[in-house]
CSV table of C-alpha atoms in Angstrom, one decimal:
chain,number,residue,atom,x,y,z
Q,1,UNK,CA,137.8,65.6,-104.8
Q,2,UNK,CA,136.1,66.7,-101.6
Q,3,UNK,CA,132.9,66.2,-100.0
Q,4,UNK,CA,130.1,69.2,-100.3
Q,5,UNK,CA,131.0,71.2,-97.2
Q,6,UNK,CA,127.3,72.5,-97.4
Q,7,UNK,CA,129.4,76.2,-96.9
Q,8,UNK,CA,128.5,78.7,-99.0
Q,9,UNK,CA,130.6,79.8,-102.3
Q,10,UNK,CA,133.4,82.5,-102.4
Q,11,UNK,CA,130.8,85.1,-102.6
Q,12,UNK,CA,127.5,86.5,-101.2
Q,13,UNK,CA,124.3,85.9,-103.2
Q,14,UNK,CA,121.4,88.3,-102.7
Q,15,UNK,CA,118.9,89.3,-104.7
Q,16,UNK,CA,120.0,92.9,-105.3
Q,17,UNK,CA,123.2,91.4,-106.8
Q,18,UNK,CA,120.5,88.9,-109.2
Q,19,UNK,CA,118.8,92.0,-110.2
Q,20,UNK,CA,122.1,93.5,-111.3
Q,21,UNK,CA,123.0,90.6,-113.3
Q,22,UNK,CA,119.7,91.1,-114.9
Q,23,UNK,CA,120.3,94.3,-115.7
Q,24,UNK,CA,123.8,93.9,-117.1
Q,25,UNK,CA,122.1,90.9,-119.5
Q,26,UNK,CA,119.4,92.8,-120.9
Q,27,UNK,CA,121.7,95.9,-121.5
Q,28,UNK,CA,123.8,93.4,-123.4
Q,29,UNK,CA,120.4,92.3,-125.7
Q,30,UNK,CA,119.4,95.8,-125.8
Q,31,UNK,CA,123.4,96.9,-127.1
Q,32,UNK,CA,123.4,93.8,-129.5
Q,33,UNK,CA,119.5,94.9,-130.6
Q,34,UNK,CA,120.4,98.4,-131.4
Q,35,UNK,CA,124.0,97.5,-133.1
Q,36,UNK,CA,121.8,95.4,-135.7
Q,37,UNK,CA,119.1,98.2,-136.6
Q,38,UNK,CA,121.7,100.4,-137.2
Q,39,UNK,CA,123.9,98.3,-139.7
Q,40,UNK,CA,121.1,96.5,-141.2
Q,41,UNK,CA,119.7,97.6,-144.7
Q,42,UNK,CA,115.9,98.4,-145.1
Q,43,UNK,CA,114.2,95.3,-145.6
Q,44,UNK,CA,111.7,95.0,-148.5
Q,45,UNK,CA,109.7,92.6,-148.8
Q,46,UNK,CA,108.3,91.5,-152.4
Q,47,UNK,CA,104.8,89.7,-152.6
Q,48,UNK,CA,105.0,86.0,-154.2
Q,49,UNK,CA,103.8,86.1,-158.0
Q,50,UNK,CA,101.9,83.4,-159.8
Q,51,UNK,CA,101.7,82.3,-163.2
Q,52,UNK,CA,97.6,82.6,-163.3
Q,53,UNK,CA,97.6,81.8,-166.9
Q,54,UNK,CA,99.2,78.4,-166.7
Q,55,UNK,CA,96.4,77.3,-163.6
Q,56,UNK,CA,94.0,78.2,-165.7
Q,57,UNK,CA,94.9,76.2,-168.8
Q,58,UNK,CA,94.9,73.5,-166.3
Q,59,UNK,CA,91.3,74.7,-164.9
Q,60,UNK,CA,90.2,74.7,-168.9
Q,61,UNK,CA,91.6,71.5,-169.3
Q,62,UNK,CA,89.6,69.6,-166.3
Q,63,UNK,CA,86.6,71.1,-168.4
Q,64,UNK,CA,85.9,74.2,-166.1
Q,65,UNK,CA,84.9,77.5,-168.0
Q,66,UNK,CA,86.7,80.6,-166.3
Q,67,UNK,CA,86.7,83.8,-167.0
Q,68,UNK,CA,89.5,85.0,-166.7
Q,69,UNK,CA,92.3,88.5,-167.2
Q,70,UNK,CA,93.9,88.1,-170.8
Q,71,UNK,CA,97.0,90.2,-169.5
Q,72,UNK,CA,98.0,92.4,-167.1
Q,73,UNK,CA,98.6,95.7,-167.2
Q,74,UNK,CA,102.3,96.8,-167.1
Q,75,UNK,CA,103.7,96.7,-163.6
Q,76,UNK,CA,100.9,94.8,-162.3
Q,77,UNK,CA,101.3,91.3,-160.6
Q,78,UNK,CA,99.1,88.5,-159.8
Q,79,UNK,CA,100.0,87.3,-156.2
Q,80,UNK,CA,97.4,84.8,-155.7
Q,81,UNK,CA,95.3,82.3,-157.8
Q,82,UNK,CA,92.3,80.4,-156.3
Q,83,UNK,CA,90.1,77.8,-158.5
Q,84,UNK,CA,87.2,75.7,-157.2
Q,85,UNK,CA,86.7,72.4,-158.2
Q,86,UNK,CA,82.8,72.7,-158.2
Q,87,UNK,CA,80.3,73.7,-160.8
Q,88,UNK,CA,80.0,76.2,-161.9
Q,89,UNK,CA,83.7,77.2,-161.7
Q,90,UNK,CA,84.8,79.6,-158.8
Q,91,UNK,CA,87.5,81.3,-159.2
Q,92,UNK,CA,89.4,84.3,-157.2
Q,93,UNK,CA,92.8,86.6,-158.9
Q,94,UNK,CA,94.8,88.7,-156.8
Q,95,UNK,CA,96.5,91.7,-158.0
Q,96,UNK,CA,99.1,94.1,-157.1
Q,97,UNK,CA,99.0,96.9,-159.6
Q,98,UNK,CA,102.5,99.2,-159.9
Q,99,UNK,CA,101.7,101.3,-157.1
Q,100,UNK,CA,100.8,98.8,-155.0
Q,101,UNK,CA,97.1,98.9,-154.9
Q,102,UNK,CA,95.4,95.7,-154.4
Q,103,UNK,CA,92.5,94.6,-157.2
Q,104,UNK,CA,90.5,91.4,-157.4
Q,105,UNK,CA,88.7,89.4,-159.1
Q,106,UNK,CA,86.4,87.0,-158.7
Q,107,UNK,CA,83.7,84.9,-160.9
Q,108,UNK,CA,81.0,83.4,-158.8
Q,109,UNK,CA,77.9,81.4,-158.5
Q,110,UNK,CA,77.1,83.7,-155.8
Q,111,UNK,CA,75.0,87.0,-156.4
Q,112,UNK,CA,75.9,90.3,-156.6
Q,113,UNK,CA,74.9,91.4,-153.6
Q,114,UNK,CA,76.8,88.6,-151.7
Q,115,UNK,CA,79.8,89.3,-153.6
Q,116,UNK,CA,79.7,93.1,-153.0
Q,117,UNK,CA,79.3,92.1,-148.9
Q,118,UNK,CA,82.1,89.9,-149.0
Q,119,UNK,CA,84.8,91.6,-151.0
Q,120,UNK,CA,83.8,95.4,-150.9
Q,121,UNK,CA,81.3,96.4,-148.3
Q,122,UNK,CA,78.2,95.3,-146.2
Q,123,UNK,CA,76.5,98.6,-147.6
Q,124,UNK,CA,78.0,99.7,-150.7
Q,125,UNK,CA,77.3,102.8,-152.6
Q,126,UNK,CA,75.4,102.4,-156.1
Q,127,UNK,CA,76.8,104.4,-159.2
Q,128,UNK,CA,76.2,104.9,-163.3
Q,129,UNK,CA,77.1,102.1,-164.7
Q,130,UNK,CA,79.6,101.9,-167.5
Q,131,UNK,CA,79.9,100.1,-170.5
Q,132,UNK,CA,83.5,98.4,-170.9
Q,133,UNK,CA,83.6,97.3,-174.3
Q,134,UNK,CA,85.4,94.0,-175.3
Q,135,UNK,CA,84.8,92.7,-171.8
Q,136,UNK,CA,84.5,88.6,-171.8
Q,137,UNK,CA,85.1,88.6,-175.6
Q,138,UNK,CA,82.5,91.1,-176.1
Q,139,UNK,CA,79.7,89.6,-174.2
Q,140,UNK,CA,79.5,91.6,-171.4
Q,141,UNK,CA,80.0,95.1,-172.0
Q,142,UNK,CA,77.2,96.7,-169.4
Q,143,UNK,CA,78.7,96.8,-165.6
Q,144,UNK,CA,76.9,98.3,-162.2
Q,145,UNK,CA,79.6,100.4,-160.5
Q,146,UNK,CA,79.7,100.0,-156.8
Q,147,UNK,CA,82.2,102.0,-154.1
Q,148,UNK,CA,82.6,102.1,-150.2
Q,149,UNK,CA,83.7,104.9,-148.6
Q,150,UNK,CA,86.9,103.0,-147.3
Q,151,UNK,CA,88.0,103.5,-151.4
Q,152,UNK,CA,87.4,100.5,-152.8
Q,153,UNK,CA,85.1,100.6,-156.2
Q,154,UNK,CA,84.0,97.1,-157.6
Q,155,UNK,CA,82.6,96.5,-161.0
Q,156,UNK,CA,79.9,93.9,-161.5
Q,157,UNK,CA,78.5,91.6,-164.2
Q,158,UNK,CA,76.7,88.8,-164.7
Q,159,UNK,CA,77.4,85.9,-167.7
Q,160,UNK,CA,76.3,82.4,-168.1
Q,161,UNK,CA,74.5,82.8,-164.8
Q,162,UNK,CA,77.8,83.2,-162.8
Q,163,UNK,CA,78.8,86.7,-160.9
Q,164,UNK,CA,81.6,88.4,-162.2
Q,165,UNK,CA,83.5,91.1,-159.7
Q,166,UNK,CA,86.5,93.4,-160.2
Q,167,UNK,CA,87.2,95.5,-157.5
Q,168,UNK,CA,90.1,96.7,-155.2
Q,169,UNK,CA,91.8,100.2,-154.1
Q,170,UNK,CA,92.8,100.9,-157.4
Q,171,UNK,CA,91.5,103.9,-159.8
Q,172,UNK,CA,87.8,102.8,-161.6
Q,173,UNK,CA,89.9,103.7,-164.6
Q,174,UNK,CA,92.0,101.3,-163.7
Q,175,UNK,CA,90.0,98.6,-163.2
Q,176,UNK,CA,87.8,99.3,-166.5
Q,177,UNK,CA,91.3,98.4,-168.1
Q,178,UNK,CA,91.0,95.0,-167.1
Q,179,UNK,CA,87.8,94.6,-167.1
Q,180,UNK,CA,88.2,94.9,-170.6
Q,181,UNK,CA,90.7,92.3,-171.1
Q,182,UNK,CA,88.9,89.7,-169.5
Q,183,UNK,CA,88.2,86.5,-171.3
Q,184,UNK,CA,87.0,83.0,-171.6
Q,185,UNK,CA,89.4,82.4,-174.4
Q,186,UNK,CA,91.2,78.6,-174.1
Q,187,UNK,CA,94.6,79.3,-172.7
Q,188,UNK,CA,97.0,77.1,-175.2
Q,189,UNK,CA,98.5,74.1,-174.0
């Protein structure tokens, strides 16, 4: 091999012709880009789902009392699952219902007006209440109906001295319907 001749290569380098490189590179990504969103299929991504009854069976069997949805409605999902280890019990559901509309619930320590800040709405709107019957076995039955104007209503109870809060973007009617199957009921083991 040769020594470095500290002469320049076969060709002239200039910063018009690294420009051009440039653009021939990101007309390349661009080309390889576009060829992919044309030839790829929608993507559709499903939410995780949770077995919430079994985490509560274990929640009832480390001694905690939670309240809790029986069943689901058909075509809804729980996506999330959240129990506190403190007493009282804490607990948070997430929901997808069929068309997608996102309901919660949550049984608290916390009042209802710290609830209906954190979940619904700093101000929310007061309505009649309605009487659900065979909510929480049939103890509660009387709930205070709440709404934002975003859409969301919550419905809100109070047993044993604990909060209890269903709410989301789904109809009221819906979420009477499980406010109705909710329950304190040991899950089997």
């Amino acid at each position: 091999m040769g020594a470095a001749s500290g002469q320049p290569g076969r060709y002239q380098r200039s910063s018009s012709g690294m420009v051009g490189a440039l653009l021939i590179t990101l007309l390349v990504i661009g080309a390889y880009v576009a060829f992919r969103a044309c030839n790829r299929t929608d993507l559709q991504v499903e939410p995780d789902q949770v077995d919430y009854l079994a985490e509560v069976g274990f929640a009832q069997q480390a001694g905690d009392h939670v309240v809790y949805p029986a069943s689901l409605p058909s075509g809804w999902s729980a996506t999330q699952l959240t129990v506190g280890s403190g007493k009282p019990t804490e607990l948070q559901l997430s929901m997808l219902t069929r068309e997608q509309d996102y309901v919660g619930f949550v049984q608290s320590a916390a009042s209802a007006p710290s609830l209906l800040t954190q979940y619904v709405d700093p101000t929310p709107t007061s309505h009649d209440a309605v009487d659900v019957p065979g909510a929480v076995d049939g103890s509660v039955t009387h709930w205070d109906v709440w709404t934002d104007s975003g859409g969301d209503t919550a419905l809100v109870a109070r047993q044993r001295g604990e909060t209890l809060l269903v709410f989301g973007t789904a109809p009221k009617a819906q979420l009477e319907q499980l406010t109705g199957t909710l329950t304190a009921a040991a899950q089997p083991s």
